[in-house]
């Protein structure tokens, strides 16, 4: 077996994305020999004592890192956040009831589509009129809705709620791309859910953090696989959970704890965002694509003032070992995803390239 020297790549992938190097090392070791037991993490039963301990630890770390109230529960499922879009109305919309949604981008739109299949769905706010380049504010959520759903960070368009909407009804949030990036008051949410592959771990697991008191009230007959309460009652072991994705998520959460928890991580993320947006604003050859007050700290998006220069810029950042900053096809330009594990040195490397590009083409 060869141990290739790690090539220095500045990984700006939007998801699946960068995780801490030490997590990869621990995970690689566990694939070969999990906790010295002579077996791989990939070949032990999910009901074995060692894996039960992993699951319990992963669940408790979610609550600890986010400071969730004691009675909140954590479930890890497969299916991605996209399955969450379906599970939300199934578990929270009463038969004959209605839901309220804010439409701030592609993922929010997909969540709305699933709710419409389940029943009446009121879109209380939308930023579609300006290609989702801002976060709508000052909207009213009907007091007779069963729940209100929003997307805290819009991964594709690069916007992020800086203040969460006040709601008269239970709040459900898709936090896939900014969970653990900043402190939140979990008690304000009936449910927070997130696909692992943006800030928590590898693709394959989705975390659901919820107040169980809101469940079991819809009058709907649910398939056991779609029933959040069933999964909670069975401790995420109703069927085989995505064991490796849960394990690596646990390792990543342990790393988050080691580096000081979510408050410390928020400071790092703010510093990274200030560095990159600073360059976008200082250098006239770049333009941000979103409203300044709604700029995402996870997925900054920008374009060149002169799009004809894209090949020149592309050659420069590739040369500097930067990877994954091409924008989503629906926005164009660039998206520099800066999840928790991206070091500020990588942001500096990109800013250096931007400065050099501006000097040559300004
Ligand atoms: C990536 C993403 C999703 C989709 O997640 P899947 O795990 O691919 O289903 C949903 N919501 C947001 C905010 C995302 O960033």
Short mmCIF file of N, CA and C and ligand atoms in Angstrom, two decimals, residues 14-16 79-85 106-108 110 151-156 174-178 193-198 203-206 299 335 339, ligand 1:
data_model
loop_
_atom_site.label_atom_id
_atom_site.label_comp_id
_atom_site.label_asym_id
_atom_site.label_seq_id
_atom_site.Cartn_x
_atom_site.Cartn_y
_atom_site.Cartn_z
N UNK A 14 -19.12 22.33 -3.43
CA UNK A 14 -20.38 22.72 -2.77
C UNK A 14 -21.05 21.56 -2.04
N UNK A 15 -20.64 20.33 -2.31
CA UNK A 15 -21.19 19.19 -1.59
C UNK A 15 -21.41 18.01 -2.50
N UNK A 16 -20.98 16.80 -2.09
CA UNK A 16 -20.13 16.53 -0.93
C UNK A 16 -18.88 17.42 -0.96
N UNK A 79 -31.57 8.68 2.45
CA UNK A 79 -32.54 9.38 1.60
C UNK A 79 -32.23 10.84 1.33
N UNK A 80 -31.24 11.38 2.02
CA UNK A 80 -30.86 12.77 1.76
C UNK A 80 -31.88 13.77 2.30
N UNK A 81 -31.52 15.03 2.23
CA UNK A 81 -32.46 16.08 2.62
C UNK A 81 -33.68 16.04 1.72
N UNK A 82 -33.50 15.54 0.51
CA UNK A 82 -34.63 15.45 -0.43
C UNK A 82 -35.73 14.53 0.10
N UNK A 83 -35.36 13.48 0.81
CA UNK A 83 -36.40 12.66 1.42
C UNK A 83 -37.05 13.44 2.56
N UNK A 84 -36.27 14.28 3.20
CA UNK A 84 -36.83 15.17 4.22
C UNK A 84 -37.92 16.07 3.67
N UNK A 85 -37.75 16.53 2.42
CA UNK A 85 -38.79 17.37 1.80
C UNK A 85 -40.12 16.63 1.82
N UNK A 106 -33.66 26.82 -5.15
CA UNK A 106 -33.92 25.50 -5.74
C UNK A 106 -34.40 24.49 -4.69
N UNK A 107 -33.70 24.43 -3.55
CA UNK A 107 -34.06 23.41 -2.55
C UNK A 107 -35.38 23.74 -1.89
N UNK A 108 -35.61 25.01 -1.62
CA UNK A 108 -36.91 25.42 -1.06
C UNK A 108 -38.02 25.08 -2.04
N UNK A 110 -38.11 22.72 -4.22
CA UNK A 110 -38.36 21.27 -4.22
C UNK A 110 -39.15 20.85 -2.98
N UNK A 151 -35.53 27.53 4.37
CA UNK A 151 -34.20 27.00 4.08
C UNK A 151 -33.19 28.02 4.59
N UNK A 152 -32.44 27.68 5.64
CA UNK A 152 -31.63 28.71 6.32
C UNK A 152 -30.51 29.25 5.44
N UNK A 153 -29.97 28.40 4.57
CA UNK A 153 -28.88 28.83 3.69
C UNK A 153 -29.12 28.26 2.30
N UNK A 154 -29.09 29.14 1.31
CA UNK A 154 -29.41 28.71 -0.04
C UNK A 154 -28.12 28.44 -0.81
N UNK A 155 -27.78 27.17 -0.80
CA UNK A 155 -26.50 26.65 -1.26
C UNK A 155 -26.16 27.06 -2.69
N UNK A 156 -27.17 27.12 -3.53
CA UNK A 156 -26.93 27.38 -4.95
C UNK A 156 -26.81 28.89 -5.21
N UNK A 174 -34.81 23.45 6.83
CA UNK A 174 -33.78 22.71 6.10
C UNK A 174 -32.46 23.46 6.32
N UNK A 175 -31.61 22.90 7.17
CA UNK A 175 -30.33 23.54 7.50
C UNK A 175 -29.16 22.80 6.85
N UNK A 176 -29.44 22.13 5.73
CA UNK A 176 -28.43 21.24 5.14
C UNK A 176 -27.07 21.91 4.94
N UNK A 177 -27.08 23.17 4.50
CA UNK A 177 -25.78 23.73 4.13
C UNK A 177 -25.23 24.73 5.13
N UNK A 178 -25.88 24.89 6.29
CA UNK A 178 -25.20 25.72 7.30
C UNK A 178 -25.36 25.22 8.73
N UNK A 193 -33.58 19.77 9.96
CA UNK A 193 -33.03 18.59 9.28
C UNK A 193 -31.94 19.03 8.31
N UNK A 194 -31.02 18.10 8.03
CA UNK A 194 -29.87 18.46 7.19
C UNK A 194 -29.24 17.22 6.61
N UNK A 195 -28.98 17.25 5.31
CA UNK A 195 -28.15 16.21 4.70
C UNK A 195 -26.74 16.38 5.25
N UNK A 196 -26.05 15.27 5.48
CA UNK A 196 -24.74 15.36 6.14
C UNK A 196 -23.67 16.01 5.28
N UNK A 197 -23.81 15.90 3.96
CA UNK A 197 -22.65 16.11 3.08
C UNK A 197 -22.23 17.56 2.84
N UNK A 198 -22.81 18.53 3.58
CA UNK A 198 -22.37 19.91 3.41
C UNK A 198 -21.51 20.39 4.58
N UNK A 203 -21.83 12.02 2.23
CA UNK A 203 -23.19 11.79 1.76
C UNK A 203 -23.70 10.46 2.29
N UNK A 204 -25.02 10.37 2.50
CA UNK A 204 -25.61 9.10 2.89
C UNK A 204 -26.41 9.16 4.16
N UNK A 205 -26.12 10.14 5.02
CA UNK A 205 -26.92 10.28 6.24
C UNK A 205 -27.60 11.64 6.23
N UNK A 206 -28.78 11.68 6.81
CA UNK A 206 -29.49 12.93 7.02
C UNK A 206 -29.87 12.99 8.49
N UNK A 299 -21.60 29.84 1.15
CA UNK A 299 -21.50 29.70 -0.31
C UNK A 299 -21.48 31.06 -1.01
N UNK A 335 -18.88 30.15 -7.37
CA UNK A 335 -19.38 29.91 -6.01
C UNK A 335 -18.24 29.27 -5.24
N UNK A 339 -17.22 25.66 3.68
CA UNK A 339 -17.78 24.95 4.83
C UNK A 339 -16.79 24.94 5.99
C1 LIG B 1 -27.77 19.87 -0.98
C2 LIG B 1 -29.03 20.36 -0.37
C3 LIG B 1 -30.22 19.59 -0.37
C4 LIG B 1 -30.32 18.25 -1.04
O1 LIG B 1 -29.71 17.28 -0.31
P1 LIG B 1 -29.71 15.75 -0.78
O2 LIG B 1 -29.02 15.10 0.37
O3 LIG B 1 -28.97 15.68 -2.07
O4 LIG B 1 -31.11 15.30 -0.93
C5 LIG B 1 -31.31 20.12 0.27
N1 LIG B 1 -31.28 21.32 0.86
C6 LIG B 1 -30.18 22.10 0.84
C7 LIG B 1 -30.20 23.43 1.51
C8 LIG B 1 -29.02 21.63 0.24
O5 LIG B 1 -27.91 22.39 0.24
#
